[in-house]
Each structure stands twice: as C-alpha cells, then as structure tokens.
XYZ file of C-alpha atoms in Angstrom:
633
model
C -20.721 72.328 236.034
C -18.683 73.317 239.101
C -15.834 75.802 239.354
C -13.309 76.103 236.555
C -10.059 74.227 237.291
C -7.484 75.994 239.461
C -4.911 73.180 239.400
C -3.482 70.636 236.992
C -5.264 67.820 238.844
C -8.628 69.552 238.408
C -7.833 70.016 234.718
C -7.058 66.307 234.339
C -10.236 65.412 236.238
C -12.167 67.108 233.450
C -10.415 64.872 230.936
C -8.331 67.727 229.497
C -4.692 67.318 228.519
C -4.233 71.068 228.022
C -6.200 74.275 228.558
C -6.803 76.695 225.703
C -6.419 79.746 227.910
C -5.078 80.469 231.357
C -6.754 83.386 233.144
C -4.400 85.035 235.677
C -6.089 87.292 238.209
C -5.026 89.436 241.165
C -8.240 88.612 243.036
C -9.127 85.383 244.748
C -11.277 83.180 242.501
C -14.922 84.156 242.958
C -17.346 82.741 240.398
C -20.009 85.448 240.585
C -21.160 87.862 237.834
C -20.129 90.882 239.912
C -16.523 89.823 239.280
C -15.057 90.543 235.853
C -12.878 87.425 235.912
C -15.956 85.234 236.339
C -17.746 86.828 233.388
C -14.809 86.524 230.993
C -13.873 82.967 231.951
C -17.464 81.734 231.782
C -17.954 83.501 228.450
C -14.868 81.793 227.016
C -16.158 78.476 228.332
C -19.580 79.100 226.750
C -17.841 79.631 223.422
C -16.158 76.248 223.582
C -12.774 77.133 225.080
C -11.079 75.260 227.925
C -10.061 77.724 230.636
C -7.916 77.330 233.737
C -7.714 79.960 236.486
C -4.588 81.051 238.368
C -5.772 83.334 241.149
C -3.276 85.440 243.113
C -0.111 83.643 241.969
C 3.130 84.131 243.897
C 4.711 86.897 241.832
C 8.132 86.128 243.315
C 8.106 82.640 241.787
C 7.925 82.152 237.980
C 6.777 78.562 238.591
C 3.443 79.937 239.851
C 2.550 80.629 236.219
C 3.172 77.033 235.133
C 0.250 75.416 236.989
C -1.319 74.257 233.718
C 1.905 74.206 231.666
C 1.730 76.185 228.414
C -1.829 76.905 227.252
C -2.744 76.080 223.673
C -3.762 79.627 222.757
C -2.665 82.163 225.368
C -2.916 83.956 228.712
C -5.463 86.524 229.794
C -4.178 88.733 232.626
C -6.082 91.056 234.967
C -5.304 92.758 238.272
C -8.862 91.952 239.401
C -11.973 93.996 240.132
C -9.890 96.900 241.467
C -6.809 98.726 240.350
C -4.039 97.127 242.398
C -2.636 100.504 243.494
C -6.021 101.740 244.713
C -6.462 98.376 246.384
C -3.150 98.786 248.221
C -2.937 102.505 249.049
C -5.093 105.277 250.452
C -5.128 108.677 248.793
C -2.455 109.666 251.335
C -0.337 106.822 249.871
C -0.507 104.861 253.098
C -0.685 101.091 252.855
C -4.159 99.688 253.494
C -4.505 96.987 256.132
C -7.008 94.694 254.429
C -7.880 93.475 250.933
C -11.555 92.557 250.506
C -10.756 90.570 247.363
C -8.352 88.189 249.116
C -9.095 85.206 251.371
C -9.824 86.384 254.899
C -9.271 89.991 253.776
C -5.532 89.405 253.939
C -3.353 92.134 252.454
C -0.203 91.368 250.467
C -1.366 88.555 248.180
C -0.861 90.589 244.999
C 1.929 92.955 243.911
C 1.756 96.657 243.135
C 0.973 97.165 239.429
C -0.179 93.566 239.377
C -0.985 93.396 235.663
C 2.530 94.436 234.643
C 4.182 92.117 237.167
C 2.105 89.073 236.193
C 2.611 89.643 232.485
C 6.383 89.965 232.802
C 6.455 86.841 234.968
C 4.649 84.882 232.259
C 6.973 86.244 229.588
C 10.045 85.068 231.503
C 8.767 81.492 231.240
C 6.835 81.481 227.973
C 8.658 83.612 225.430
C 6.180 83.436 222.568
C 2.795 82.621 224.065
C 0.198 85.353 223.421
C -0.584 87.541 226.449
C -3.745 89.663 226.497
C -4.316 92.203 229.260
C -7.770 93.176 230.494
C -9.645 94.520 233.491
C -9.840 98.007 234.925
C -6.116 98.404 235.618
C -5.095 97.691 232.033
C -8.085 99.479 230.521
C -7.280 102.793 232.218
C -3.568 102.542 231.438
C -3.892 101.538 227.816
C -2.208 104.735 226.606
C 0.376 106.994 228.246
C -1.034 108.159 231.561
C -0.264 110.060 234.740
C 0.670 107.817 237.679
C -0.249 109.459 240.981
C 1.770 107.076 243.146
C 5.076 107.907 241.444
C 3.982 111.421 240.382
C 5.146 110.936 236.816
C 3.958 110.126 233.336
C 4.061 106.444 232.419
C 4.037 104.644 229.103
C 1.190 102.510 227.851
C 0.841 99.405 230.018
C 1.294 97.390 226.841
C 4.948 98.417 226.644
C 5.834 97.974 230.309
C 4.155 94.565 230.554
C 5.588 92.800 227.536
C 2.049 91.771 226.559
C 0.702 91.580 223.011
C -2.757 93.138 223.296
C -4.934 95.095 225.673
C -8.649 94.368 225.659
C -10.084 97.590 227.045
C -13.557 98.308 228.327
C -15.862 95.529 229.504
C -14.337 93.115 227.002
C -17.032 90.558 226.136
C -16.949 91.269 222.390
C -13.214 91.740 221.993
C -12.172 88.772 224.145
C -14.224 86.298 222.116
C -13.015 87.783 218.835
C -9.395 87.501 220.022
C -9.942 83.904 221.152
C -11.559 82.929 217.856
C -8.798 84.591 215.847
C -6.098 82.711 217.772
C -8.061 79.473 217.446
C -8.215 80.029 213.680
C -4.426 80.093 213.576
C -3.765 83.822 213.289
C -0.526 85.085 214.730
C -1.089 87.428 217.658
C 0.928 90.097 215.810
C -1.650 90.053 213.011
C -4.626 90.602 215.303
C -4.774 94.359 214.807
C -8.332 94.735 213.573
C -10.535 94.111 216.616
C -12.470 97.005 218.134
C -11.843 97.492 221.849
C -8.181 96.479 221.619
C -4.790 98.180 221.777
C -1.673 96.867 220.044
C 1.895 97.943 219.318
C 3.502 98.304 215.930
C 6.843 99.343 214.455
C 5.294 100.960 211.378
C 2.161 102.905 210.494
C 2.164 101.591 206.942
C -0.982 99.534 207.496
C -2.651 101.823 210.042
C -5.389 103.790 208.329
C -7.863 106.508 209.277
C -6.079 107.271 212.552
C -5.699 110.376 214.698
C -2.147 110.912 215.916
C -1.761 111.878 219.565
C 1.140 113.867 221.009
C 4.211 111.676 221.412
C 5.131 110.208 224.760
C 8.339 112.237 224.796
C 6.419 115.477 224.213
C 4.243 114.649 227.240
C 7.354 114.119 229.361
C 8.659 117.492 228.213
C 5.376 119.370 228.639
C 2.440 118.186 230.745
C 0.090 120.373 228.694
C 0.648 117.922 225.871
C -0.838 115.249 228.084
C -3.932 117.417 228.598
C -4.268 117.764 224.812
C -3.790 114.024 224.329
C -6.290 113.163 227.030
C -8.969 115.379 225.547
C -8.602 113.672 222.166
C -8.835 110.268 223.849
C -11.883 111.350 225.828
C -13.595 112.658 222.693
C -12.989 109.299 221.001
C -14.289 107.035 223.763
C -17.656 106.513 222.064
C -18.185 103.288 220.054
C -20.185 105.046 217.326
C -17.906 108.029 216.748
C -14.547 107.024 218.199
C -11.560 107.140 215.850
C -8.472 104.964 215.797
C -5.701 106.648 217.832
C -1.932 106.422 217.441
C 0.542 107.295 220.189
C 4.165 107.612 218.971
C 7.057 106.501 221.186
C 9.805 106.711 218.565
C 10.145 106.536 214.805
C 9.867 102.757 215.081
C 7.440 102.226 217.964
C 3.765 103.156 218.145
C 0.825 102.159 220.306
C -2.449 101.964 218.388
C -5.878 102.072 220.022
C -8.700 100.725 217.890
C -12.175 102.299 218.312
C -14.216 101.107 221.314
C -16.220 97.902 221.014
C -19.950 98.168 220.427
C -22.128 98.047 223.569
C -23.891 94.784 224.341
C -27.479 94.400 223.207
C -30.016 93.500 225.874
C -30.082 89.926 224.573
C -26.294 89.680 224.798
C -26.261 91.119 228.289
C -28.972 88.706 229.422
C -26.901 85.844 228.009
C -23.846 86.984 229.988
C -25.794 86.875 233.255
C -27.376 83.544 232.369
C -24.013 81.740 232.383
C -23.606 78.947 234.981
C -21.864 80.863 237.758
C -21.380 79.092 241.082
C -22.213 82.442 242.755
C -19.618 81.839 245.456
C -15.896 81.951 246.192
C -13.839 78.827 245.587
C -14.195 76.358 248.485
C -10.408 76.317 248.968
C -10.793 79.713 250.712
C -13.220 78.470 253.329
C -10.545 77.841 255.954
C -9.346 81.449 255.641
C -12.855 82.787 256.216
C -13.883 83.226 252.596
C -13.551 86.322 250.413
C -15.112 89.423 252.047
C -15.914 91.204 248.768
C -18.730 88.810 247.948
C -20.782 89.694 251.017
C -22.367 92.860 249.662
C -22.862 91.640 246.077
C -23.999 88.082 246.761
C -27.612 89.162 247.134
C -27.477 92.109 244.738
C -28.530 92.464 241.107
C -26.634 94.292 238.369
C -29.379 95.957 236.377
C -27.324 98.022 233.933
C -23.865 99.225 232.994
C -22.508 102.446 231.522
C -23.126 105.954 232.829
C -23.989 109.227 231.098
C -23.536 111.139 234.367
C -19.899 111.835 233.416
C -18.506 112.852 236.789
C -15.029 114.189 236.083
C -13.393 112.107 238.815
C -14.910 108.828 237.582
C -13.272 106.546 234.998
C -16.514 104.970 233.786
C -16.522 106.937 230.544
C -13.154 105.396 229.716
C -14.089 101.899 230.871
C -17.824 101.237 230.458
C -18.772 104.183 228.254
C -21.633 106.678 228.362
C -24.255 104.505 226.671
C -26.492 102.596 229.068
C -26.847 98.844 228.508
C -29.540 97.187 230.585
C -30.819 93.701 231.284
C -34.400 92.634 230.697
C -36.850 92.299 233.574
C -37.042 88.565 232.890
C -33.273 88.153 233.260
C -33.209 90.050 236.558
C -36.224 88.211 237.950
C -34.671 84.848 237.031
C -31.490 85.810 238.897
C -33.513 87.057 241.857
C -35.269 83.681 242.026
C -31.860 81.984 242.070
C -30.852 84.214 244.972
C -33.973 83.305 246.971
C -32.921 79.644 246.774
C -29.611 80.339 248.505
C -29.719 78.930 252.043
C -28.077 82.091 253.386
C -30.671 84.411 251.841
C -32.768 86.127 254.537
C -35.257 87.852 252.271
C -33.363 91.057 251.534
C -32.102 91.998 248.073
C -29.258 94.357 248.910
C -29.229 96.338 245.679
C -30.696 96.607 242.181
C -28.543 98.935 240.176
C -25.255 99.608 238.492
C -22.882 102.556 238.291
C -26.022 104.688 238.734
C -29.057 102.787 239.955
C -31.736 104.845 238.212
C -30.128 104.792 234.738
C -31.931 102.036 232.825
C -31.909 103.457 229.308
C -29.721 105.659 227.099
C -29.935 109.393 227.732
C -31.679 109.847 224.387
C -32.602 107.760 221.358
C -29.881 109.410 219.279
C -27.166 107.745 221.377
C -27.972 104.349 219.856
C -27.704 105.760 216.326
C -24.979 108.401 216.481
C -23.404 107.812 219.885
C -22.995 110.204 222.786
C -22.463 113.849 221.871
C -18.849 114.998 221.770
C -18.147 118.015 223.962
C -21.603 117.991 225.555
C -22.875 116.498 228.806
C -26.268 114.951 229.352
C -26.883 116.233 232.878
C -24.397 118.863 233.986
C -24.469 121.681 234.737
C -28.127 121.428 233.643
C -29.969 118.573 231.899
C -29.755 118.589 228.101
C -33.029 119.599 226.473
C -32.986 116.292 224.556
C -32.573 114.184 227.698
C -35.284 111.517 227.931
C -35.549 111.118 231.697
C -37.860 108.223 232.492
C -38.100 106.051 235.607
C -41.127 104.014 234.538
C -39.099 100.942 233.560
C -36.998 100.948 236.739
C -40.075 101.518 238.893
C -41.865 98.599 237.202
C -38.824 96.385 237.749
C -38.652 97.189 241.459
C -42.364 96.476 241.818
C -41.938 93.030 240.249
C -38.943 92.188 242.417
C -40.592 93.105 245.695
C -43.562 90.855 244.814
C -41.394 87.745 244.419
C -42.025 84.937 246.921
C -39.314 84.920 249.567
C -38.362 88.572 249.073
C -39.100 90.749 252.102
C -37.377 93.947 251.030
C -35.599 95.301 247.956
C -33.007 97.962 248.703
C -31.405 100.445 246.324
C -27.893 101.104 247.570
C -25.761 101.774 244.506
C -26.776 105.424 244.476
C -29.185 107.464 242.387
C -28.666 110.626 240.363
C -30.977 113.084 242.089
C -30.794 115.530 239.178
C -32.079 112.792 236.858
C -35.025 112.214 239.215
C -35.826 115.931 239.101
C -35.505 115.968 235.307
C -38.183 113.284 234.951
C -41.338 115.379 234.887
C -43.554 112.405 234.032
C -42.944 109.904 236.815
C -39.830 111.098 238.658
C -41.807 112.184 241.698
C -43.815 108.945 241.778
C -40.558 106.994 241.559
C -39.057 108.978 244.424
C -42.159 108.344 246.517
C -41.932 104.575 245.952
C -38.192 104.617 246.523
C -38.744 106.410 249.842
C -41.569 104.105 250.881
C -40.154 100.722 249.905
C -36.462 100.792 249.025
C -34.571 102.839 251.625
C -33.013 101.198 254.676
C -33.233 104.259 256.927
C -30.643 106.251 255.011
C -30.522 107.211 251.346
C -27.000 107.802 250.093
C -26.545 110.421 247.420
C -23.478 112.130 246.026
C -23.727 115.914 245.741
C -19.920 115.916 246.424
C -19.749 119.691 247.023
C -21.857 122.859 247.270
C -19.685 125.380 245.444
C -20.953 125.697 241.879
C -17.410 126.453 240.703
C -16.169 123.159 242.114
C -19.270 121.318 240.924
C -18.640 122.561 237.402
C -15.109 121.164 237.508
C -16.528 117.892 238.858
C -19.113 117.641 236.101
C -21.874 117.652 238.714
C -25.205 119.544 238.704
C -25.523 122.965 240.287
C -26.143 122.999 244.035
C -29.717 124.237 243.627
C -30.638 120.839 242.141
C -29.486 119.056 245.291
C -31.282 121.606 247.475
C -34.535 120.928 245.616
C -34.070 117.175 246.003
C -33.368 117.447 249.731
C -36.536 119.453 250.226
C -38.701 117.024 248.267
C -37.218 113.952 249.985
C -37.985 115.485 253.383
C -41.555 116.265 252.306
C -42.126 112.693 251.139
C -40.814 111.266 254.408
C -43.216 113.527 256.298
C -46.135 112.464 254.110
C -45.244 108.775 254.546
C -44.667 109.100 258.285
C -41.074 107.907 257.972
C -37.880 109.129 259.618
C -35.298 108.452 256.943
C -32.264 110.552 256.260
C -30.102 111.625 253.377
C -26.424 110.823 253.707
C -24.480 113.026 251.272
C -21.108 111.884 249.992
C -18.717 114.834 250.057
C -15.322 115.244 248.466
C -12.475 117.520 249.525
C -9.459 118.798 247.606
C -10.886 118.277 244.127
C -9.306 120.456 241.416
C -11.045 123.824 241.515
C -11.607 123.644 245.274
C -9.944 126.666 246.844
C -9.835 127.268 250.589
C -12.833 129.589 250.181
C -14.793 126.791 248.475
C -13.833 124.393 251.266
C -15.112 126.887 253.851
C -18.360 127.220 251.900
C -18.729 123.445 252.159
C -17.916 123.532 255.889
C -20.641 126.136 256.439
C -23.075 123.926 254.563
C -22.168 120.987 256.823
C -22.668 123.257 259.850
C -26.116 124.280 258.667
C -26.927 120.638 257.944
C -26.344 119.895 261.609
C -24.137 116.830 261.408
C -20.500 115.900 260.879
C -19.800 113.553 257.961
C -17.972 110.464 259.177
C -16.637 109.667 255.731
C -15.085 112.419 253.646
C -13.304 111.321 250.506
C -10.227 113.268 249.514
C -9.997 113.426 245.738
C -8.000 110.394 244.551
C -6.194 110.933 241.210
C -6.717 107.494 239.662
C -5.651 106.915 236.039
C -7.578 108.254 233.058
C -10.136 110.586 234.576
C -10.733 114.214 233.626
C -10.007 115.249 237.214
C -6.704 113.362 237.294
C -5.685 115.142 234.117
C -6.491 118.445 235.862
C -4.406 117.356 238.851
C -1.438 116.372 236.682
C -1.462 119.356 234.336
C -3.074 122.257 236.205
C -5.555 122.843 233.374
C -9.038 121.621 232.555
C -8.444 119.479 229.411
C -11.929 120.347 228.131
C -11.056 124.036 227.882
C -7.278 124.142 228.449
C -7.959 126.895 231.004
C -5.844 126.907 234.213
C -7.505 125.464 237.305
C -6.502 125.624 240.952
C -5.282 122.256 242.257
C -4.773 121.516 245.987
C -1.699 119.285 245.956
C 0.374 119.436 249.123
C -0.607 117.039 251.939
C -0.993 119.997 254.298
C -3.268 121.874 251.923
C -5.425 118.760 251.559
C -5.472 118.286 255.335
C -6.779 121.843 255.787
C -9.659 121.254 253.390
C -10.557 117.895 254.897
C -10.433 119.284 258.438
C -12.851 122.063 257.494
C -15.524 119.555 256.493
C -14.971 117.636 259.742
C -14.554 120.765 261.841
C -16.420 119.278 264.806
C -13.724 116.705 265.392
C -11.557 118.139 268.219
C -8.445 116.700 266.585
C -8.993 119.022 263.621
C -9.296 122.241 265.635
C -5.817 123.637 264.957
C -6.073 122.884 261.247
C -9.496 124.521 261.044
C -8.233 127.665 262.783
C -5.227 127.791 260.474
C -7.441 127.451 257.400
C -9.842 130.147 258.577
C -7.021 132.575 259.329
C -5.411 131.857 255.967
C -8.677 132.600 254.194
C -9.380 135.723 256.246
C -12.437 134.109 257.805
C -11.671 134.539 261.501
C -15.325 135.585 261.851
C -15.956 131.834 262.024
C -13.795 131.486 265.161
C -15.878 132.371 268.192
C -18.899 131.489 270.299
C -21.802 132.394 268.021
C -24.088 129.866 266.372
C -22.431 130.382 262.979
C -18.897 129.799 264.201
C -17.078 126.622 263.273
C -14.672 126.535 266.230
C -14.178 128.337 269.521
C -11.028 130.273 270.360
C -8.448 128.692 272.619
C -8.971 129.197 276.328
C -7.373 132.374 277.530
C -7.522 134.072 274.130
C -10.164 136.424 272.823
C -12.038 135.671 269.621
C -10.535 137.242 266.538
C -12.375 140.044 264.855
C -13.392 139.445 261.261
C -12.076 141.383 258.318
C -13.968 144.678 258.377
C -14.381 144.967 262.171
C -17.586 144.332 264.078
C -19.394 144.371 267.382
C -19.854 141.852 270.208
C -17.703 138.733 269.680
C -20.013 136.502 271.685
C -22.941 137.393 269.455
C -21.308 137.360 266.056
C -18.670 134.654 265.834
C -15.764 136.809 266.864
C -16.853 140.300 265.929
C -19.096 140.202 262.847
C -22.094 142.518 262.964
C -25.620 141.375 262.329
C -25.466 143.102 258.937
C -22.265 141.232 257.994
C -23.795 137.923 259.056
C -26.938 138.598 257.064
C -24.901 139.291 253.946
C -22.922 136.114 254.479
C -26.094 134.044 254.795
C -27.557 135.647 251.691
C -24.366 134.912 249.756
C -24.446 131.241 250.795
C -28.009 130.865 249.661
C-alpha cells in the first residue's frame, strides 16, 4: 500500500481528486502502531476514507494547511505522541535541546500549544470546514484545566482552538463514528451524540442527564472549585458509569463532555494492529537522519493498554482509562514475526508491554460489567480483596515469543508493578523467576517513586513495605539463578505531600542503598492528573484536605539535591536542607552522614546534643542513631 500521501502530487498519483480528511500532526510522519497518528489514519483508510497527512506544518504560514486544498469532510488535528509543552520544556521550564519526534531530533519544528495553533491556522483559511481535535494534548485539556507553564487556569481547548469537536481518549470508536456521520451529511454542529467526544453549545435545552460542573469563572475566582470540578471529572472517567458533564462559561456558552467511549474488544484491538503499517518513518526524512523516536519502539510490541494502577501523577486514567484492553497471543506473535523479517532486526525484542507491562487483564471481572469502582483503588495503598492478580497469560505469551525463530532475547522494559507481582499468590513468584532468568537486560527498572508512606499515599502508590519485599525476593532469585542483575528504582522529588523531612527520609534510603540515582524526576504538573490538581489547589481533590506542595524552584532544588547528595555540586544545598530540617546530625564523618562539614569547621551537633562527632555524624549518640534506624525501618 505504501505511505499515505503527504503532498498533492502523491494524492494525484493515487488517482484522487480530493481527500476526505486531512490529518495534521505535530510529529514527523511515522507509520508505526506506536504512533497515534498512524493508528487513526490507517483506521480511517480501512473504513474507506481517503486521508492525506500534513506533518509538522509551518505554523507561521497559513498556506502550509492548503497542501491538499479543502478536504471533503474535515480536518483531524493532533499535537503528536507527546504534549507539545512537555516536548518543549523541562519541569524547570527550560527549553529542551532535542525533539525525538522530529527529523534528526531537531527542536523547533512545532509550536507551543501545537493543537491550538494548528486549529486556528486552519480556521483562518477554511472558515466552515469541520475541525476535530485528538491526541493526548487535546484529550487532557478537553475541559478547563490548570496550565503549569503559565501558572493559570485555562479554558477548554475546544474554545481556544476554534475547533468543533474533541475526540478524547484513544479515539478509535469516536473517530470512525464522527467520520461516518459527516459522510452521511450531518452538520458538524449536530454531531453531539457520540461517546468519547466534547462539543460546545449555546443552550442546554437538548442536553439531558448531565452533571453540571463549577463554572469556569468560579474556578478563576477560587481554585478550590477546580479541585471539586476535577474530582467529578475523575469519578466520571469510566465508560460504564461515566455521566455526561457540562461546564458553563456564560449563560450562552457551555462545553459538554459526553461519557467515555467503550474500550476496544480484543478482536477490535487485534484488527487495529493488523492494519498495513509501513513500520517506518517517511523516506523524506532519511537525509536528516530519520526520526529518533522510532528506535526504541521499532522492535517492541504493545501488548495492552489502560492501567488500573492509578498513580496520581499519571494521566492514563483520563486518557486510556482504568480498564485493561489486551491483544491476543496470535496478534502479538504475528507482529513479532513481521519484526523478525526486518533487515535491521538483530534478534532482540526490546519490549512486550504497555503502560504497565504485567497488566494483561482487567483488575476484576466486575470491571467489564459495571466498570471500575468509583472512589476505590485496585492496588493502593493495599491490593483490593477482589483483585484478580494473575500472570499466567503474560508468562505464556513471553514463553511463546522467546521460542520464535530468529528471536534471541525478549526484554521487558516498559516497567512492571511489583505490588501486582506480590499480589499474585498463584504464579506471581514463578513469573518473577522467569522474568529474572530470561527477560532482564542486566537491570530491572521499577518505580517505587518514594519511601515515605505519606508521600506514597498522595502518589497513589503502594506502601514502602511492598517494595522492600520485592527487592528482597528479586535479590534471592538472582542468587538462586547465579545472576548479577540489579534493580534500578525510579524516584521522584517534590511531589505534593513531600516535605523536607520526607525528602531526607528518601535521601537516607538512597544512602543505605549504596548508590546515587543518575536520573531523579522532579514532579511535573502536566494537565489533568490528580497530582497536578493538588499542585494547583493545595488540596487533595479526593478528600479536599490540605496537602503540602513544594512549589518554589529553590524548595524543589533542595529536595532534588538531597536525593543526589553524593554529587559535590549539591553539597551546599544538602547542608542548607539539613539545617532547615534540624537534621545536622547528618552532617559529619560517620557512616550515616550524608555530607561532611566544610574544611576548617567542626561538625554540627544534632538536636538533643550527643557525643563524639566523628563517630555519630556530628554528635548523635549511639542511642539516638539506633532510634533513627528503627524509625526508618
């Protein structure tokens, strides 16, 4: 079949006079199922629609949107696989130097807030053509939201973009329903009935069975109203129980969110991954060195989507939902065979997973009948008693894949939930043994994120004792198998709920671990997560209770420096943090100290006095140290 046309000449070569839809994307054109643009465009094509692709148009030139002239039915617009602001800026709001989704990794080929910019550019040229927004950027901004980069509340992306509809979530169902409705002759203003979409209206006369959210103006006046609104949205993010939501902007302007679309069946998901992808970037990028983002996913398999882990800082609940949708073994094996035929394939499948690699089925059977429970979590702080933890299907899949001709090794790199492994009392330990023996490339990456149970509770993560148990068992298995493989924990600083004391507790854990993490992620307040709502409002929206939020750059720097206390550049910040927290007992020469005092100065004595500085980190007695160790345990 070849790539979809990216120019008028390529359109004419196919014998088309006009495309039905133009897909505008902030990423370079990569026709691979790990890229949302590829899935949606191929799905439209499979349903009989003619699609042209405009990848990374020049947003300063309206003519860049006229490559195919006016499409017969409309434009689909997406920022790409990443939110354009996350793509452009670090958590410190510094401009990134490279863009993995652009040719040669070149930065600057898409604008900030790309979806809004592209949509307005189209509207300047085509006044009445339907515009439908999709992708992660639009999905997470579908209602009023907090914008970290400007530090203010923003309206629904639908209003700022001039678009007609937002297709939120993964979009396969809603996009085809929208396309078929337009093809049937319906006016875009009358397409208000499709699940998984958001539209605007001037009257609520024909909006039924809806829950009204706080008005946008009330959120501007009082951030607590945003916390209340967010909690209602979060509670209605399930396709089985979610209600229609209305967000008022004035007496004559409302944004309406229809309930989420139903999850794909296994047959539907298999069909999506069976589409005729070229599995490569467009050849026009070859001279620039290709598109870096494909390197890691080219030889990887997407096994499932959705996540019932519900980490507070993750937007998956809002975008993919809590209900797991998985592909059949046959579908994954067929794709793996395709991969082995690639001339660049060296025998290594880089990953078999999804948002969480070891989630292959819904958390419990009830989720497919009644949806995910409102106000309850499947795993945190402890596993639900109805959780059906089972790794037998995933284990069987990995066994089949590693037996394929041409496959030397199958890695699992997308991360596993260690608490889910521990919760599987039937075959969790056998799975972990096989994972350790066959699927780890020297290091297993896991995400405990923190060690303070207070912070972990805010994060929606399991209690620290679960991670401690996993670490112990993983070490035992490596010993039994005669392997020297290590755990690499992902850690996060400055998350809401993390006080300086909690950050010091994490630093002491890192000290006892015996290594300095090279990568420490500061909490990044991206749109539409529970944690971002905490950051913006100062309360936990689930309880409306106040929560401590580290906000100033200096406060964040102190917490980050504590985790990386061994870096000499962080010494002054670490000392400042320890003095602020009254923990000068950790400044000294003892084995439990984080940093040494400056030359020429004597170690500080801890709060409460003490004995020999050289033996107790600046003055703490053996009794004080023993109590501290006991407390940490």
